[in-house]
Coordinates of C-alpha atoms in Angstrom, one line a residue:
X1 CA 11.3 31.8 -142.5
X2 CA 13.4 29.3 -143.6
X3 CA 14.5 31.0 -146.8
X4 CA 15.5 33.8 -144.6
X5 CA 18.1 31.7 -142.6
X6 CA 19.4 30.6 -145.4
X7 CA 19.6 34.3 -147.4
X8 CA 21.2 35.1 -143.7
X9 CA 23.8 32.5 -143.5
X10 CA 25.3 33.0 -147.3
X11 CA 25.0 37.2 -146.3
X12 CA 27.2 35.8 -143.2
X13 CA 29.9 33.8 -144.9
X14 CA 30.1 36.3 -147.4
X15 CA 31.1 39.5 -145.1
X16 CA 33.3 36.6 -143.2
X17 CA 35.5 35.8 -146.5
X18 CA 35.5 39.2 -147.1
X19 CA 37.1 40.7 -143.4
X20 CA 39.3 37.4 -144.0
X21 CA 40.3 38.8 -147.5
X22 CA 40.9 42.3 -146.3
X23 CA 42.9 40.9 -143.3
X24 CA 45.1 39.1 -145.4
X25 CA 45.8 42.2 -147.5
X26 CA 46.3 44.7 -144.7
X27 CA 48.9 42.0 -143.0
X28 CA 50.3 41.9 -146.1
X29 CA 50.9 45.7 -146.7
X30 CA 52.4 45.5 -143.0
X31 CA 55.0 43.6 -144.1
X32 CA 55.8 44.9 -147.1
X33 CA 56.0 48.2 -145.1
X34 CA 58.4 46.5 -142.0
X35 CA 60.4 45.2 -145.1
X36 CA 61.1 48.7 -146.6
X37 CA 62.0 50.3 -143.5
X38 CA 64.4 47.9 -142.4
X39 CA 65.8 47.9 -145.8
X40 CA 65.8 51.6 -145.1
X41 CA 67.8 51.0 -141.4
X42 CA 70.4 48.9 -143.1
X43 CA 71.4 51.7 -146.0
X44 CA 71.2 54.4 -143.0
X45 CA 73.9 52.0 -141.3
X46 CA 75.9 51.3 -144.2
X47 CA 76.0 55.3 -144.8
X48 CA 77.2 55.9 -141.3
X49 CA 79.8 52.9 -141.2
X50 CA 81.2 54.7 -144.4
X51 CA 81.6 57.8 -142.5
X52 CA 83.0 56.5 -139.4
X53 CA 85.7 54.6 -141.6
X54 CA 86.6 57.9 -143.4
X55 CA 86.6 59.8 -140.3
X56 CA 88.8 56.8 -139.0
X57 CA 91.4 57.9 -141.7
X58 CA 91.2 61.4 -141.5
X59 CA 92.1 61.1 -137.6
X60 CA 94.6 59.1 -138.1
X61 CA 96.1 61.5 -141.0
X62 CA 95.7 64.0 -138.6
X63 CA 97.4 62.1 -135.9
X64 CA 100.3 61.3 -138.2
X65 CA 100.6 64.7 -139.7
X66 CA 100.5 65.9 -135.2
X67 CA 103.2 63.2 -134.6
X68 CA 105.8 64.2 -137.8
X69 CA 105.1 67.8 -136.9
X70 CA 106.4 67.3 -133.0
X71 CA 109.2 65.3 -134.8
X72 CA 110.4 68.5 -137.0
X73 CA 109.8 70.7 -133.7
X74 CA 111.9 68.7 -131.5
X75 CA 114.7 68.3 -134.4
X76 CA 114.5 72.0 -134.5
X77 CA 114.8 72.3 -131.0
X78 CA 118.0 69.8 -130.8
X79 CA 119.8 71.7 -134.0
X80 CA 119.5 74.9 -131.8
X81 CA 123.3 75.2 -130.0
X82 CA 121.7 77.5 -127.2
X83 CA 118.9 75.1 -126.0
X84 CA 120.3 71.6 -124.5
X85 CA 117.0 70.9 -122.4
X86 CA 113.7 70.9 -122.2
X87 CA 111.7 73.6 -120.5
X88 CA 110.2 71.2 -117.6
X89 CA 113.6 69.4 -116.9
X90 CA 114.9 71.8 -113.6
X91 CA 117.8 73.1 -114.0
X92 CA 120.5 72.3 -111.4
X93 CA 124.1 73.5 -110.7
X94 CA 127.1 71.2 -111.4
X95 CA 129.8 74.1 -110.8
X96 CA 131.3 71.3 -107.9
X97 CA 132.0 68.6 -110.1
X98 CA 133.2 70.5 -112.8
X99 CA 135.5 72.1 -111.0
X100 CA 136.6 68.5 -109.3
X101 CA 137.0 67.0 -113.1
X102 CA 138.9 70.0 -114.3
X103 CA 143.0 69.3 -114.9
X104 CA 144.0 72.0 -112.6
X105 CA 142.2 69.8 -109.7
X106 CA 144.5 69.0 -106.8
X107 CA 145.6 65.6 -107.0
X108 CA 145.4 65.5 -102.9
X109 CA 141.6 66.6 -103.0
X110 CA 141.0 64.7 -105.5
X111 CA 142.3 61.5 -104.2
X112 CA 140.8 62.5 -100.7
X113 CA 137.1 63.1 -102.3
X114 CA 137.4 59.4 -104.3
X115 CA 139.5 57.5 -102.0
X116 CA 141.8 57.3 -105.0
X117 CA 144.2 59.2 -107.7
X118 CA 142.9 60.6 -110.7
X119 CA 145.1 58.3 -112.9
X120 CA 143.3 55.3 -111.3
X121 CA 140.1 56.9 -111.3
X122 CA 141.0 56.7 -115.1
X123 CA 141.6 53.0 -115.6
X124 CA 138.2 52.8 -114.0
X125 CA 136.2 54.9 -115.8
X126 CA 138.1 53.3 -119.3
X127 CA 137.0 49.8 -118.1
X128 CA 133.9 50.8 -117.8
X129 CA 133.0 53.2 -120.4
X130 CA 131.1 50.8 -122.3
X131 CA 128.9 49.4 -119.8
X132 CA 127.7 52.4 -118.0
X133 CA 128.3 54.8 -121.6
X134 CA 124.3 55.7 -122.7
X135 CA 124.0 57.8 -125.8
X136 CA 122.5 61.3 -126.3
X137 CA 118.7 61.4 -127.1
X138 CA 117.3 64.3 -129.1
X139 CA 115.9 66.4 -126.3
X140 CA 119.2 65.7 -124.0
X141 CA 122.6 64.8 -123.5
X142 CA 123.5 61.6 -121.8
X143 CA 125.5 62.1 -118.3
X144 CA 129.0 61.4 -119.1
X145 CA 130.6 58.1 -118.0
X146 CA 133.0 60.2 -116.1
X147 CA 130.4 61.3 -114.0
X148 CA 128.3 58.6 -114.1
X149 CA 131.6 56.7 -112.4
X150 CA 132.0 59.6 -109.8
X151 CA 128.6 59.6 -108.8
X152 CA 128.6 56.1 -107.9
X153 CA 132.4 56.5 -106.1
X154 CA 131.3 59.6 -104.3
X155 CA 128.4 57.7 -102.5
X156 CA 130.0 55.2 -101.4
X157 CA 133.4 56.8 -100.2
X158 CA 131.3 59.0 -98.3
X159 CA 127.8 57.5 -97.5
X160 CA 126.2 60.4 -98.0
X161 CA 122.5 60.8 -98.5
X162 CA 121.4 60.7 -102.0
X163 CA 119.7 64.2 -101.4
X164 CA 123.3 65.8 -100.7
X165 CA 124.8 63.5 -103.6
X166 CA 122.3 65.1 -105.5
X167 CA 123.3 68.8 -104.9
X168 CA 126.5 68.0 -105.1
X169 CA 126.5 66.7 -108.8
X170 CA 123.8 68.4 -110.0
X171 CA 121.3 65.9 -110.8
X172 CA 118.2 64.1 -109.7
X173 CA 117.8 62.3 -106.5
X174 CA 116.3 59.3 -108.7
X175 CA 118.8 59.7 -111.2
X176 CA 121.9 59.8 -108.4
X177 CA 120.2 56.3 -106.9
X178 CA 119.6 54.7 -110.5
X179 CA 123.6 55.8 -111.3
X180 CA 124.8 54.1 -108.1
X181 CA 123.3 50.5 -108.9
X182 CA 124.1 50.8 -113.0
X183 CA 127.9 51.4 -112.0
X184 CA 127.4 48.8 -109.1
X185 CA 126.2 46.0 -111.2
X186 CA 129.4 47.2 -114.2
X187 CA 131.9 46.5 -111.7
X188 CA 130.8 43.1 -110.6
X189 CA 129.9 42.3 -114.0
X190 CA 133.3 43.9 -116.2
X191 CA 136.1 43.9 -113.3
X192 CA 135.0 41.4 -110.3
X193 CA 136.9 38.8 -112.4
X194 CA 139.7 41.1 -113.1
X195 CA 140.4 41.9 -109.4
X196 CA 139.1 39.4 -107.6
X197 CA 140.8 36.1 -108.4
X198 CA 142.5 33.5 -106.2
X199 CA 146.3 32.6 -106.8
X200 CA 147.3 30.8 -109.7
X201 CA 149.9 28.0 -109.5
X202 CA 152.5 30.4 -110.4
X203 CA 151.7 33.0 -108.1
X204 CA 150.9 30.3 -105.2
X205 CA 154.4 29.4 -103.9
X206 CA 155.4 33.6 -103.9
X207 CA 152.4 33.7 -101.7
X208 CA 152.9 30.9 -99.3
X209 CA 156.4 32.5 -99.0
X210 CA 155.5 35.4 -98.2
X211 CA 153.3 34.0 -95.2
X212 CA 155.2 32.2 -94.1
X213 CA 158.2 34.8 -94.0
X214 CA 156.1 36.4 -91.0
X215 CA 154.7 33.6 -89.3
X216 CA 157.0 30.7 -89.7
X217 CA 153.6 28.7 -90.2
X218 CA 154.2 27.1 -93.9
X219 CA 151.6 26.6 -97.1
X220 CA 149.5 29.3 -95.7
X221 CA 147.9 31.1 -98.6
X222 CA 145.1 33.2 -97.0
X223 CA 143.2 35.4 -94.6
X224 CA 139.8 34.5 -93.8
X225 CA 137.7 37.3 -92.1
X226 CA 133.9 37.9 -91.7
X227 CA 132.0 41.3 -91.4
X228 CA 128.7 42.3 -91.0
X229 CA 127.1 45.4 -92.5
X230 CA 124.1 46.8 -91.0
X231 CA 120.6 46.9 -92.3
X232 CA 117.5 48.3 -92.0
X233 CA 115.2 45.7 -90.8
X234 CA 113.8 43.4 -94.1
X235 CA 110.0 44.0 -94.4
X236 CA 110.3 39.5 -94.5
X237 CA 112.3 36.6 -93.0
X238 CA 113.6 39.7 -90.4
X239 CA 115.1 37.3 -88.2
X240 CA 117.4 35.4 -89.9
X241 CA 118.9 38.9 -90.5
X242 CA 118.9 39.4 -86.7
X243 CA 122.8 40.3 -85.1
X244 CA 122.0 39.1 -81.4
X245 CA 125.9 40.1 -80.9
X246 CA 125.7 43.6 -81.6
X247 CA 122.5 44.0 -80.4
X248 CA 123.9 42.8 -77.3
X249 CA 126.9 45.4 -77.6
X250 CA 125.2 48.3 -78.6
X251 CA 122.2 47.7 -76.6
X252 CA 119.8 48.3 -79.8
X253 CA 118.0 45.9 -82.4
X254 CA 120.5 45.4 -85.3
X255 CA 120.3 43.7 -88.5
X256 CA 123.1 42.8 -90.8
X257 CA 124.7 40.8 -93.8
X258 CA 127.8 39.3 -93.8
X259 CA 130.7 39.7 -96.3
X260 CA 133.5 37.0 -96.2
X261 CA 136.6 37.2 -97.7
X262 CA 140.2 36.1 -98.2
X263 CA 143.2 38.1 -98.3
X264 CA 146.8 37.4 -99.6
X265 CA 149.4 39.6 -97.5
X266 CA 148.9 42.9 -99.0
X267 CA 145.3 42.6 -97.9
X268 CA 144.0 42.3 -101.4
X269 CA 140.8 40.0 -101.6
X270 CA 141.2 36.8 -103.3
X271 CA 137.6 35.3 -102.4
X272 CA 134.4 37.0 -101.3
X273 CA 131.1 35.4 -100.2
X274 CA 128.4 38.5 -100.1
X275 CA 124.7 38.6 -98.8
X276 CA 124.0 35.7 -96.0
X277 CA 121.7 37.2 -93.5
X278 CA 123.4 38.3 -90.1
X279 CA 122.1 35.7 -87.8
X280 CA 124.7 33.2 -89.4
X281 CA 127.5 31.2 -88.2
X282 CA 130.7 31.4 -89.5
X283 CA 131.1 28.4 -90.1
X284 CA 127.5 28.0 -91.6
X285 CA 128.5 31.1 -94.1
X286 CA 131.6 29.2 -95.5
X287 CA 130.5 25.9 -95.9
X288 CA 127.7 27.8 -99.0
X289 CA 130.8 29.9 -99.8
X290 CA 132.8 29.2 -103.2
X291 CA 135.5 28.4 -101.0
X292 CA 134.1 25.5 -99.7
X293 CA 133.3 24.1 -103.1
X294 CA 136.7 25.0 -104.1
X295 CA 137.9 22.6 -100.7
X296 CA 135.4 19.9 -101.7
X297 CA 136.8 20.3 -105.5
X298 CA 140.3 19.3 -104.3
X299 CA 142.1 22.4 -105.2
X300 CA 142.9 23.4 -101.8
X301 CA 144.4 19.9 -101.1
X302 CA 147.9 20.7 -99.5
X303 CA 147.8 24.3 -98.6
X304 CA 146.1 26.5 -95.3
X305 CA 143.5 29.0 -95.1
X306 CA 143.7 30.4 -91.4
X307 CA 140.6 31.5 -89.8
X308 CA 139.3 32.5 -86.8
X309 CA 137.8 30.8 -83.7
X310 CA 134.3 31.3 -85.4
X311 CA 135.4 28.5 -87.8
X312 CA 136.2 24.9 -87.7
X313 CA 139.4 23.2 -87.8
X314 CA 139.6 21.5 -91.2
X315 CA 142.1 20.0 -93.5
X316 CA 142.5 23.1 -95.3
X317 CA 141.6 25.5 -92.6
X318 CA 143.7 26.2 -89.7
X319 CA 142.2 28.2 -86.3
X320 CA 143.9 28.9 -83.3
X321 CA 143.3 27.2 -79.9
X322 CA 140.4 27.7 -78.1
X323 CA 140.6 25.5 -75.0
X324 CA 141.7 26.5 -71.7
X325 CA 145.2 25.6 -69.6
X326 CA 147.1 26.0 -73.1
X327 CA 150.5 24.7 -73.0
X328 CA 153.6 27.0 -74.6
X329 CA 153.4 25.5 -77.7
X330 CA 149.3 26.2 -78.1
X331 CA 150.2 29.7 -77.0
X332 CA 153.3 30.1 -79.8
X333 CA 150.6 29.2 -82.3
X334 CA 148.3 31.8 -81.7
X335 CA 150.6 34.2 -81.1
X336 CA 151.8 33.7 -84.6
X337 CA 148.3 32.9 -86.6
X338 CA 147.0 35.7 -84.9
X339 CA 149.4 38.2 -86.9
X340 CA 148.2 36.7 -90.5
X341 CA 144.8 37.1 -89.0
X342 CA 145.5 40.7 -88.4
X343 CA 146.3 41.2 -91.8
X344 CA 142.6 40.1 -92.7
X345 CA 141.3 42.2 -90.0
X346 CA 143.0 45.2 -91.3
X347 CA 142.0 44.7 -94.4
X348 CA 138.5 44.8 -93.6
X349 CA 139.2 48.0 -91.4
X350 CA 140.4 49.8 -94.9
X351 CA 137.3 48.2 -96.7
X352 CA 134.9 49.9 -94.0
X353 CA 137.6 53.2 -94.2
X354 CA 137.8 53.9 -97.1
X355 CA 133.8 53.1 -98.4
X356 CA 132.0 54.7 -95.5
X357 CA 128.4 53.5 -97.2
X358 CA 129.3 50.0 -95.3
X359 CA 129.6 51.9 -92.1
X360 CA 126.0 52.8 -91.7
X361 CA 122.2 51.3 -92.8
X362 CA 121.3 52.3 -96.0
X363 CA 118.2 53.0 -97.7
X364 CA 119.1 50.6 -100.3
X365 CA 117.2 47.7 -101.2
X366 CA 118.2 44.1 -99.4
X367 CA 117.9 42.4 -103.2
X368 CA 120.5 45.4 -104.5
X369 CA 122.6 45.3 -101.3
X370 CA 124.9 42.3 -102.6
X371 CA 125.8 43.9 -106.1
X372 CA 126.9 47.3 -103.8
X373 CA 129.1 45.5 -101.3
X374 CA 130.9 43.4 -104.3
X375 CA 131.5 46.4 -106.2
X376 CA 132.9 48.5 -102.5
X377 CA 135.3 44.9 -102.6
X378 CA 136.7 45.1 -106.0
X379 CA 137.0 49.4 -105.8
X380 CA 139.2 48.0 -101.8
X381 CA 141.1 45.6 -104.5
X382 CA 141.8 48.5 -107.5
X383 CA 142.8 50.7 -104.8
X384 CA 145.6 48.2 -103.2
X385 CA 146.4 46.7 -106.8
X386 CA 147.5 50.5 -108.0
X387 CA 149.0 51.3 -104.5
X388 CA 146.4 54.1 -103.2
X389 CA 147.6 55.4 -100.6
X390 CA 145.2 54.7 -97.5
X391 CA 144.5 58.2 -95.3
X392 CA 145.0 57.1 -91.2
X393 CA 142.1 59.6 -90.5
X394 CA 139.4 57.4 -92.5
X395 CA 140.7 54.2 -90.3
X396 CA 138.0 52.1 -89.4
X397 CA 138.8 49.3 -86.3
X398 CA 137.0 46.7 -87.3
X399 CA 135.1 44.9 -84.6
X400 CA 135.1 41.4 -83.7
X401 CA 132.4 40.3 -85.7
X402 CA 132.8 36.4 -85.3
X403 CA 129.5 34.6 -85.1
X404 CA 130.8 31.3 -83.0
X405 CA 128.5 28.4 -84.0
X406 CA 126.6 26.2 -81.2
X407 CA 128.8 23.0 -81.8
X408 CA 132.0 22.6 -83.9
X409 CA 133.7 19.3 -84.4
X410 CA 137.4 19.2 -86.1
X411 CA 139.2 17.0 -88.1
X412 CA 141.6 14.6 -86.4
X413 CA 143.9 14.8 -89.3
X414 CA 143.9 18.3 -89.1
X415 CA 144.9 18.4 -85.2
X416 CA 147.6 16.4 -85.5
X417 CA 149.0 18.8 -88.3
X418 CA 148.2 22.1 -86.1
X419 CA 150.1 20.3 -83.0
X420 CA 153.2 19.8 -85.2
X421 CA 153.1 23.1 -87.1
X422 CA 152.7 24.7 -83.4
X423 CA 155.4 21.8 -82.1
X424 CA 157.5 23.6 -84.9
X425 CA 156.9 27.2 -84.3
X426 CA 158.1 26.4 -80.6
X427 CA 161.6 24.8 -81.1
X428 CA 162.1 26.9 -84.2
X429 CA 162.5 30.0 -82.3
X430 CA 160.3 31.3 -84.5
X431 CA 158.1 33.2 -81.2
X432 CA 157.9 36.1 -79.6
X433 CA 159.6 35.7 -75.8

């Protein structure tokens, strides 16, 4: 029995070493088999990374070859005298201004379409020609700066919608807004400096002469005036653009900006501050004007800027009397600085005339609004620099815009001069009886 166990247990360990050998050689066939086929996955990758790189190339071969043949189609296109656009671009008729830019054009229409002669309408377009010029692509011709020029005049002698401008000129409502602000932002930038410039110490004394030669007030070199343009209510900040005066007037909500300027006796501007919202003082409005800083600077040391009662009485600045029971000498003053006032007044009257796009809110942006009233100022100054004639049935009165601040204090220096230039004007004879 014993020997059995024994024979048994060797039998055992025997079939034991032997499952443990075949295990070992069936695990290791396994891996040798997991081992070839991912050998086999990589070369399968490596093969299809080859053929994605080559069919990389070919597209972009193909794409190349697409793009160079477009390139020989449009070229063709462009060498082809009877094609000058492409098929989607609408075609639109531009028989009025060509016959407006045509020689034989009447010189009275024309100057009653642009507020201006032809020859001026020349210097303009020459001074500008290389800011507003854009060269011809290969699918179209530029618009010329001729009309790029007239476009921009047209809208804002007349006001019209850009829909109308549009028809009129023959081009694209987007284009006709986009022409507006380029030409805008060309006369600020290439003739603001030109036309707009205050009086240099050799033109100074002709122009306090001049003054004074219809006021009897002396160093007087300037008309100070303040108008408001209306707005469409700003989407933020809307009430610092409120206008509680001519909401009060017209009995309707109104927003505005303010445009300030100086005059010289022809009424040309010789200062401009552009863009403070409409709920603004005078007086708050100059003292962030250049004007100011000009004052504070010294340069106006000597000399008068008359204003109205909107502003304060300052060393430099001289506004009539505003208190009650004036004596004869108070009223001879105002009498008289209310004549160079009108000349500032008037002024604005042929700004608002003549540009009617100031008359009435505008669909342009409050951010481009600025660049548009500066250029309708210098076009006011090119048009009274070249002696444009100014049509009486465009004449705009303009309102009395002054914004009176809540409290004004004056300058005691400045009160003693007012008395004795109004002490003057009295015993000088110098007054209307």
């Amino acid at each position: 029995m014993l020997l059995f166990l024994v024979v048994y247990s060797e039998q055992q360990q025997q079939e034991e070493e032997e499952f443990e050998r075949r295990s070992r050689l069936e695990w290791q066939r396994i891996e040798e088999e997991h081992k070839r086929r991912v050998e086999l996955m990589l070369d399968y990758h490596r093969h299809l990374q080859e053929e994605y790189a080559e069919l990389d190339e070919l597209e972009r071969l193909r794409l190349k070859r697409s793009r160079l043949a477009v390139a020989a189609v449009g070229a063709a296109i462009a060498t082809q005298q009877s094609v000058h656009r492409r098929l989607w671009v609408k075609s639109r008729s531009q028989a009025w201004w060509e016959r407006c830019n045509h020689p034989s054009f009447p010189e009275a229409e024309f100057h009653r379409a642009f507020r201006m002669s032809k020859s001026t309408f020349n210097i303009i377009c020459d001074q500008l020609g290389l800011a507003v010029a854009k060269e011809d692509t290969m699918l179209r011709q530029a618009i010329p700066v001729r009309q790029r020029v007239a476009v921009c005049i047209w809208r804002l002698a007349t006001g019209e919608p850009l829909r109308l401008v549009s028809k009129r000129f023959g081009l694209g409502i987007s284009t006709c807004h986009k022409l507006v602000l380029e030409v805008c932002a060309a006369i600020n930038d290439v003739l603001l400096s030109k036309y707009v410039q205050w009086p240099t110490e050799e033109r100074l004394q002709a122009v306090m002469e001049e003054f004074e030669a219809i006021s009897g007030i002396p160093n007087l070199v300037g008309a100070m005036y303040t108008t408001h343009i209306p707005i469409i209510a700003p989407k933020m900040n809307v009430a610092a653009y409120f206008n509680k005066r001519h909401t009060d007037r017209n009995q309707k909500t109104s927003y505005s900006i303010t445009l300030q300027g100086v005059v010289d006796i022809r009424g040309i501007f010789t200062d401009l501050s552009i863009g403070w919202p409409g709920s603004m003082s005078d007086e708050r409005i100059l003292e962030k004007s250049n004007l100011a800083q000009r004052a504070a600077d010294g340069l106006l040391n000597g000399v008068w800027v008359s204003g109205g009662p909107g502003y304060p009485l300052l060393s430099w600045l001289l506004v009539p009397y505003t208190q009650h029971n004036l004596g004869w000498a108070h009223h001879a003053f105002n009498e008289k600085l209310s004549e160079v006032l009108k000349i500032a007044r008037d002024a604005f009257g042929r700004l608002k005339g003549r540009w009617k796009f100031l008359q009435k809110r505008t669909e342009v942006k409050l951010q481009e609004l600025p660049a548009v009233l500066g250029a309708c100022s210098v076009l006011h100054n090119v048009c009274e620099h070249h002696n444009e004639g100014f049509d009486e049935e465009l004449a705009y009165e303009a309102v009395d815009d002054l914004m009176f601040p809540d409290s004004s204090s004056s300058d005691p220096a400045a009160v003693q001069a007012r008395d004795a230039i109004a002490h003057n004007l009295l015993h000088s004879g110098a007054t209307f009886l």
